[in-house]
Amino acid sequence: MKKYTIVGIGELLFDVFPDRKALGGAPTNFAFHCQQLGHEAISVSAVGRDTLGEEIKAELQARQLPAILQETDYPTGTVQVTLSATGSPTYEISEGVAWDHIAFTDELRALAQRTDAVCFGSLAQRHEASRTAILSFLKAMPEGSLRIFDINLRLQYYTRETIHTSLEHADILKLNDEEVPIVARLLGLEGDMEAVCRQVLTDYSLRAVILTRGANGCSIYHEKGSVFHPSACIKVADTVGAGDSFTAGFISALLAGRSHLEAVALATRVAAFVCSHHGAMPTLPSEYRVVEA
């Protein structure tokens, strides 16, 4: 079975917990799990010329995840993470960091031109430099490739313009139930969660809208209807990176020729496994692979 080239572009950082720090950033979490599931995956971001930047390079090398990491004069990004009693995270995100300053280079253009699927979010578009690079990457991708907007609304780091423009360049939107009312307000949409998702699907001519609802399962809305899959019953260690791993599972399976229902079933298993472990990048069981090694 063919391996596809999948890219995660955007923030790359260390999640700093009270007792430890861990490699993080939604696009890199996504890429890491796509690679574990059997595809060629690449992380694209920027780091500082500092100790944390060197540590990130070493972490990615240890995980054997290919990356294009631009070096900048800005510090490597960090996020202070606090977990609630149920494992849900809250974030304090550093500003003026390296991943705010990704540049669209000839190297990125060449990668974009051979990319089968890319995942991007709203957070890395908070600064004009990275926003321009991300949109340029999307425009340079081949016709028929997949552009996944995993919206990941964080704190105040999003605008209506960012969401609207991203949706105009996307093929698939992934969001959670807490983000639906925010998207509805910003885009002037009304109705329940399903109505909002279907309206976005139609207004932006998307291939699919993925709505995750935590313990209440996941729905996939597409032009021919919808698919629902229940959540797995697990003991949660923490939920950091769960959404990123879900997106990775869904896209990896979809590219491998699985149906929407099969893709969401795998995505649910992957996310449940990640939630049952500390950190966003646990090693997945080999039977989850959609492409043989």
Tab-separated table of C-alpha atoms in Angstrom:
chain	number	residue	atom	x	y	z
A	1	MET	CA	0.000	0.000	0.000
A	2	LYS	CA	1.248	3.470	-0.897
A	3	LYS	CA	2.754	5.739	1.722
A	4	TYR	CA	1.538	9.319	1.470
A	5	THR	CA	3.501	12.454	2.316
A	6	ILE	CA	1.832	14.265	5.210
A	7	VAL	CA	2.958	17.564	6.722
A	8	GLY	CA	2.169	19.302	9.989
A	9	ILE	CA	3.041	23.003	9.759
A	10	GLY	CA	2.949	25.552	12.559
A	11	GLU	CA	3.831	25.753	16.235
A	12	LEU	CA	6.588	23.598	17.733
A	13	LEU	CA	7.425	24.010	21.392
A	14	PHE	CA	7.891	22.496	24.789
A	15	ASP	CA	4.805	21.948	26.924
A	16	VAL	CA	6.033	22.773	30.428
A	17	PHE	CA	4.155	20.953	33.190
A	18	PRO	CA	4.693	21.508	36.929
A	19	ASP	CA	6.926	18.419	37.095
A	20	ARG	CA	8.311	18.002	33.564
A	21	LYS	CA	8.453	19.337	30.020
A	22	ALA	CA	7.404	17.518	26.862
A	23	LEU	CA	7.715	18.135	23.143
A	24	GLY	CA	4.498	19.644	21.846
A	25	GLY	CA	2.680	21.697	19.265
A	26	ALA	CA	-0.410	20.407	17.461
A	27	PRO	CA	1.121	20.112	13.959
A	28	THR	CA	4.088	18.099	15.255
A	29	ASN	CA	1.853	15.867	17.384
A	30	PHE	CA	-0.192	15.239	14.235
A	31	ALA	CA	2.852	14.467	12.088
A	32	PHE	CA	4.342	12.142	14.685
A	33	HIS	CA	1.217	9.986	14.825
A	34	CYS	CA	0.814	9.964	11.028
A	35	GLN	CA	4.332	8.562	10.855
A	36	GLN	CA	3.528	5.927	13.478
A	37	LEU	CA	0.514	4.930	11.401
A	38	GLY	CA	2.756	4.229	8.416
A	39	HIS	CA	2.944	7.350	6.260
A	40	GLU	CA	5.877	9.634	5.469
A	41	ALA	CA	5.317	12.566	7.821
A	42	ILE	CA	7.251	15.804	8.231
A	43	SER	CA	7.079	18.556	10.846
A	44	VAL	CA	7.593	22.128	9.619
A	45	SER	CA	8.295	24.906	12.119
A	46	ALA	CA	10.981	27.167	13.553
A	47	VAL	CA	13.171	27.130	16.668
A	48	GLY	CA	15.536	29.561	18.300
A	49	ARG	CA	19.304	29.435	18.362
A	50	ASP	CA	19.178	28.359	21.977
A	51	THR	CA	19.352	25.357	24.282
A	52	LEU	CA	15.651	24.545	23.943
A	53	GLY	CA	15.975	24.607	20.163
A	54	GLU	CA	18.800	22.078	20.344
A	55	GLU	CA	16.724	19.941	22.698
A	56	ILE	CA	13.816	19.966	20.236
A	57	LYS	CA	16.100	18.860	17.400
A	58	ALA	CA	17.387	16.039	19.575
A	59	GLU	CA	13.847	14.996	20.563
A	60	LEU	CA	12.693	14.842	16.942
A	61	GLN	CA	15.779	12.889	15.956
A	62	ALA	CA	15.183	10.441	18.802
A	63	ARG	CA	11.601	9.978	17.595
A	64	GLN	CA	12.880	9.609	14.011
A	65	LEU	CA	10.452	12.287	12.834
A	66	PRO	CA	11.753	14.186	9.793
A	67	ALA	CA	11.498	17.969	10.153
A	68	ILE	CA	12.244	21.232	8.447
A	69	LEU	CA	13.193	23.485	11.347
A	70	GLN	CA	14.150	27.026	10.475
A	71	GLU	CA	16.482	28.719	12.948
A	72	THR	CA	15.547	32.251	14.002
A	73	ASP	CA	16.788	34.927	16.396
A	74	TYR	CA	13.578	34.513	18.415
A	75	PRO	CA	13.467	32.118	21.398
A	76	THR	CA	12.142	28.586	21.074
A	77	GLY	CA	8.474	28.426	22.056
A	78	THR	CA	7.147	27.205	25.390
A	79	VAL	CA	3.681	26.686	26.821
A	80	GLN	CA	2.955	26.451	30.538
A	81	VAL	CA	0.405	23.650	30.974
A	82	THR	CA	-1.789	23.130	34.031
A	83	LEU	CA	-3.937	19.997	34.281
A	84	SER	CA	-7.283	19.844	36.054
A	85	ALA	CA	-8.334	16.919	38.248
A	86	THR	CA	-9.858	15.268	35.145
A	87	GLY	CA	-6.729	15.746	33.037
A	88	SER	CA	-8.005	18.683	30.977
A	89	PRO	CA	-5.276	21.238	30.192
A	90	THR	CA	-5.164	25.014	30.424
A	91	TYR	CA	-2.394	26.897	28.629
A	92	GLU	CA	-0.196	29.961	29.013
A	93	ILE	CA	1.443	30.462	25.628
A	94	SER	CA	4.649	32.474	25.224
A	95	GLU	CA	4.601	35.231	22.594
A	96	GLY	CA	7.295	36.536	20.253
A	97	VAL	CA	8.789	33.088	19.721
A	98	ALA	CA	10.457	31.259	16.842
A	99	TRP	CA	7.375	29.527	15.427
A	100	ASP	CA	5.733	32.943	14.949
A	101	HIS	CA	8.373	33.598	12.272
A	102	ILE	CA	8.266	30.699	9.811
A	103	ALA	CA	9.319	31.835	6.316
A	104	PHE	CA	8.099	30.378	3.023
A	105	THR	CA	11.378	29.302	1.456
A	106	ASP	CA	12.262	27.416	-1.722
A	107	GLU	CA	12.663	24.344	0.494
A	108	LEU	CA	9.098	24.678	1.744
A	109	ARG	CA	7.797	25.279	-1.790
A	110	ALA	CA	9.446	22.050	-2.961
A	111	LEU	CA	7.925	20.152	-0.030
A	112	ALA	CA	4.472	21.641	-0.633
A	113	GLN	CA	4.556	20.544	-4.260
A	114	ARG	CA	4.876	16.881	-3.222
A	115	THR	CA	2.607	16.968	-0.163
A	116	ASP	CA	-0.507	14.785	-0.205
A	117	ALA	CA	-2.009	16.191	3.006
A	118	VAL	CA	-1.189	19.019	5.384
A	119	CYS	CA	-2.588	19.903	8.795
A	120	PHE	CA	-2.556	23.507	10.001
A	121	GLY	CA	-4.325	25.475	12.713
A	122	SER	CA	-5.172	28.977	13.858
A	123	LEU	CA	-2.561	29.416	16.605
A	124	ALA	CA	0.479	29.531	14.298
A	125	GLN	CA	-1.289	32.211	12.266
A	126	ARG	CA	-1.366	34.725	15.113
A	127	HIS	CA	1.671	36.479	13.562
A	128	GLU	CA	1.687	37.716	9.971
A	129	ALA	CA	5.002	36.026	9.111
A	130	SER	CA	3.900	32.467	9.855
A	131	ARG	CA	0.381	33.128	8.570
A	132	THR	CA	1.825	34.169	5.208
A	133	ALA	CA	4.093	31.104	5.105
A	134	ILE	CA	1.241	28.718	5.906
A	135	LEU	CA	-1.101	30.181	3.290
A	136	SER	CA	1.698	30.124	0.706
A	137	PHE	CA	2.323	26.464	1.498
A	138	LEU	CA	-1.378	25.637	1.011
A	139	LYS	CA	-1.466	27.423	-2.335
A	140	ALA	CA	1.626	25.573	-3.579
A	141	MET	CA	0.206	22.097	-2.916
A	142	PRO	CA	-0.909	19.899	-5.836
A	143	GLU	CA	-4.498	19.758	-7.004
A	144	GLY	CA	-6.368	16.974	-5.226
A	145	SER	CA	-4.249	17.090	-2.068
A	146	LEU	CA	-5.890	17.457	1.354
A	147	ARG	CA	-5.679	20.614	3.457
A	148	ILE	CA	-6.906	19.951	6.984
A	149	PHE	CA	-7.762	22.957	9.147
A	150	ASP	CA	-7.585	21.608	12.706
A	151	ILE	CA	-8.816	24.872	14.141
A	152	ASN	CA	-7.405	24.522	17.708
A	153	LEU	CA	-8.675	27.826	19.126
A	154	ARG	CA	-6.321	28.895	21.899
A	155	LEU	CA	-6.888	31.811	24.278
A	156	GLN	CA	-7.228	35.060	22.290
A	157	TYR	CA	-5.043	33.933	19.381
A	158	TYR	CA	-7.595	33.864	16.584
A	159	THR	CA	-9.711	36.269	14.519
A	160	ARG	CA	-12.661	36.016	12.197
A	161	GLU	CA	-10.393	36.821	9.267
A	162	THR	CA	-7.977	34.011	10.137
A	163	ILE	CA	-10.779	31.455	10.428
A	164	HIS	CA	-12.550	32.632	7.263
A	165	THR	CA	-9.373	32.677	5.157
A	166	SER	CA	-8.251	29.294	6.493
A	167	LEU	CA	-11.610	27.747	5.636
A	168	GLU	CA	-11.387	29.181	2.127
A	169	HIS	CA	-8.121	27.262	1.662
A	170	ALA	CA	-9.190	24.082	3.477
A	171	ASP	CA	-10.734	20.806	2.363
A	172	ILE	CA	-11.514	19.440	5.830
A	173	LEU	CA	-12.339	21.261	9.079
A	174	LYS	CA	-11.778	19.590	12.437
A	175	LEU	CA	-13.159	21.209	15.595
A	176	ASN	CA	-14.583	20.259	18.977
A	177	ASP	CA	-17.899	20.985	20.642
A	178	GLU	CA	-16.482	23.887	22.682
A	179	GLU	CA	-15.275	25.590	19.490
A	180	VAL	CA	-18.563	25.362	17.572
A	181	PRO	CA	-20.316	28.319	19.296
A	182	ILE	CA	-17.202	30.485	18.838
A	183	VAL	CA	-17.024	29.660	15.130
A	184	ALA	CA	-20.765	30.262	14.800
A	185	ARG	CA	-20.490	33.685	16.431
A	186	LEU	CA	-17.504	34.762	14.346
A	187	LEU	CA	-19.065	33.604	11.069
A	188	GLY	CA	-22.599	34.750	11.875
A	189	LEU	CA	-24.151	31.264	11.870
A	190	GLU	CA	-27.165	30.044	13.856
A	191	GLY	CA	-28.596	26.734	15.008
A	192	ASP	CA	-27.363	23.711	16.933
A	193	MET	CA	-23.959	22.069	16.488
A	194	GLU	CA	-25.068	19.951	13.546
A	195	ALA	CA	-26.648	22.928	11.776
A	196	VAL	CA	-23.493	25.006	12.200
A	197	CYS	CA	-21.259	22.203	10.930
A	198	ARG	CA	-23.443	21.609	7.903
A	199	GLN	CA	-23.543	25.322	7.128
A	200	VAL	CA	-19.752	25.581	7.244
A	201	LEU	CA	-19.514	22.462	5.058
A	202	THR	CA	-21.743	24.094	2.451
A	203	ASP	CA	-20.517	27.683	2.657
A	204	TYR	CA	-16.869	26.717	2.166
A	205	SER	CA	-17.387	23.712	-0.143
A	206	LEU	CA	-15.517	21.411	2.232
A	207	ARG	CA	-15.129	17.673	1.770
A	208	ALA	CA	-15.890	17.045	5.441
A	209	VAL	CA	-16.344	18.620	8.868
A	210	ILE	CA	-15.102	16.562	11.817
A	211	LEU	CA	-16.802	17.363	15.125
A	212	THR	CA	-15.365	15.763	18.263
A	213	ARG	CA	-17.411	15.861	21.474
A	214	GLY	CA	-15.153	14.282	24.076
A	215	ALA	CA	-16.953	11.490	25.881
A	216	ASN	CA	-19.983	12.005	23.641
A	217	GLY	CA	-18.316	10.676	20.502
A	218	CYS	CA	-17.549	12.142	17.104
A	219	SER	CA	-19.558	13.060	14.015
A	220	ILE	CA	-18.280	13.428	10.455
A	221	TYR	CA	-20.412	15.603	8.183
A	222	HIS	CA	-19.886	15.305	4.424
A	223	GLU	CA	-21.809	16.006	1.232
A	224	LYS	CA	-23.505	12.581	1.226
A	225	GLY	CA	-24.581	12.588	4.859
A	226	SER	CA	-22.938	11.986	8.210
A	227	VAL	CA	-21.255	9.326	10.323
A	228	PHE	CA	-21.275	9.023	14.121
A	229	HIS	CA	-18.903	6.996	16.267
A	230	PRO	CA	-19.034	6.693	20.087
A	231	SER	CA	-16.040	7.426	22.291
A	232	ALA	CA	-14.030	4.684	23.936
A	233	CYS	CA	-14.446	4.154	27.678
A	234	ILE	CA	-11.007	4.652	29.205
A	235	LYS	CA	-9.203	5.912	32.278
A	236	VAL	CA	-7.800	9.310	31.289
A	237	ALA	CA	-4.211	10.197	32.214
A	238	ASP	CA	-4.378	13.532	30.407
A	239	THR	CA	-5.971	14.851	27.206
A	240	VAL	CA	-2.978	16.809	25.884
A	241	GLY	CA	-2.636	16.066	22.168
A	242	ALA	CA	-5.753	13.901	22.005
A	243	GLY	CA	-7.370	15.970	19.264
A	244	ASP	CA	-4.143	16.000	17.239
A	245	SER	CA	-3.865	12.218	17.416
A	246	PHE	CA	-7.525	11.880	16.417
A	247	THR	CA	-6.940	14.004	13.331
A	248	ALA	CA	-3.834	11.972	12.490
A	249	GLY	CA	-5.743	8.709	12.774
A	250	PHE	CA	-8.606	9.930	10.631
A	251	ILE	CA	-6.475	11.410	7.839
A	252	SER	CA	-4.025	8.492	7.810
A	253	ALA	CA	-6.877	6.015	7.415
A	254	LEU	CA	-8.690	8.131	4.837
A	255	LEU	CA	-5.576	8.379	2.652
A	256	ALA	CA	-5.131	4.616	2.987
A	257	GLY	CA	-8.527	4.116	1.357
A	258	ARG	CA	-10.654	3.552	4.458
A	259	SER	CA	-14.269	4.749	4.586
A	260	HIS	CA	-15.346	7.660	6.794
A	261	LEU	CA	-16.691	5.172	9.366
A	262	GLU	CA	-13.502	3.092	9.351
A	263	ALA	CA	-11.385	6.244	9.563
A	264	VAL	CA	-13.280	7.660	12.534
A	265	ALA	CA	-13.173	4.265	14.275
A	266	LEU	CA	-9.369	4.186	14.021
A	267	ALA	CA	-9.116	7.850	15.033
A	268	THR	CA	-11.173	7.116	18.144
A	269	ARG	CA	-8.891	4.218	19.099
A	270	VAL	CA	-5.764	6.310	18.579
A	271	ALA	CA	-7.087	9.247	20.620
A	272	ALA	CA	-8.231	6.937	23.422
A	273	PHE	CA	-4.765	5.377	23.586
A	274	VAL	CA	-3.121	8.817	23.763
A	275	CYS	CA	-5.532	9.954	26.492
A	276	SER	CA	-4.691	6.881	28.565
A	277	HIS	CA	-1.003	7.903	28.619
A	278	HIS	CA	0.793	11.016	29.851
A	279	GLY	CA	1.993	13.305	27.086
A	280	ALA	CA	0.930	13.865	23.499
A	281	MET	CA	3.319	11.417	21.812
A	282	PRO	CA	3.146	7.912	23.287
A	283	THR	CA	4.233	4.999	21.084
A	284	LEU	CA	1.151	3.534	19.389
A	285	PRO	CA	0.542	-0.221	19.142
A	286	SER	CA	1.839	-1.544	15.812
A	287	GLU	CA	-1.570	-2.988	14.913
A	288	TYR	CA	-2.888	0.564	14.491
A	289	ARG	CA	-0.763	1.055	11.369
A	290	VAL	CA	-2.681	1.623	8.126
A	291	VAL	CA	0.411	1.165	5.926
A	292	GLU	CA	2.717	-1.775	6.468
A	293	ALA	CA	6.348	-1.050	7.359
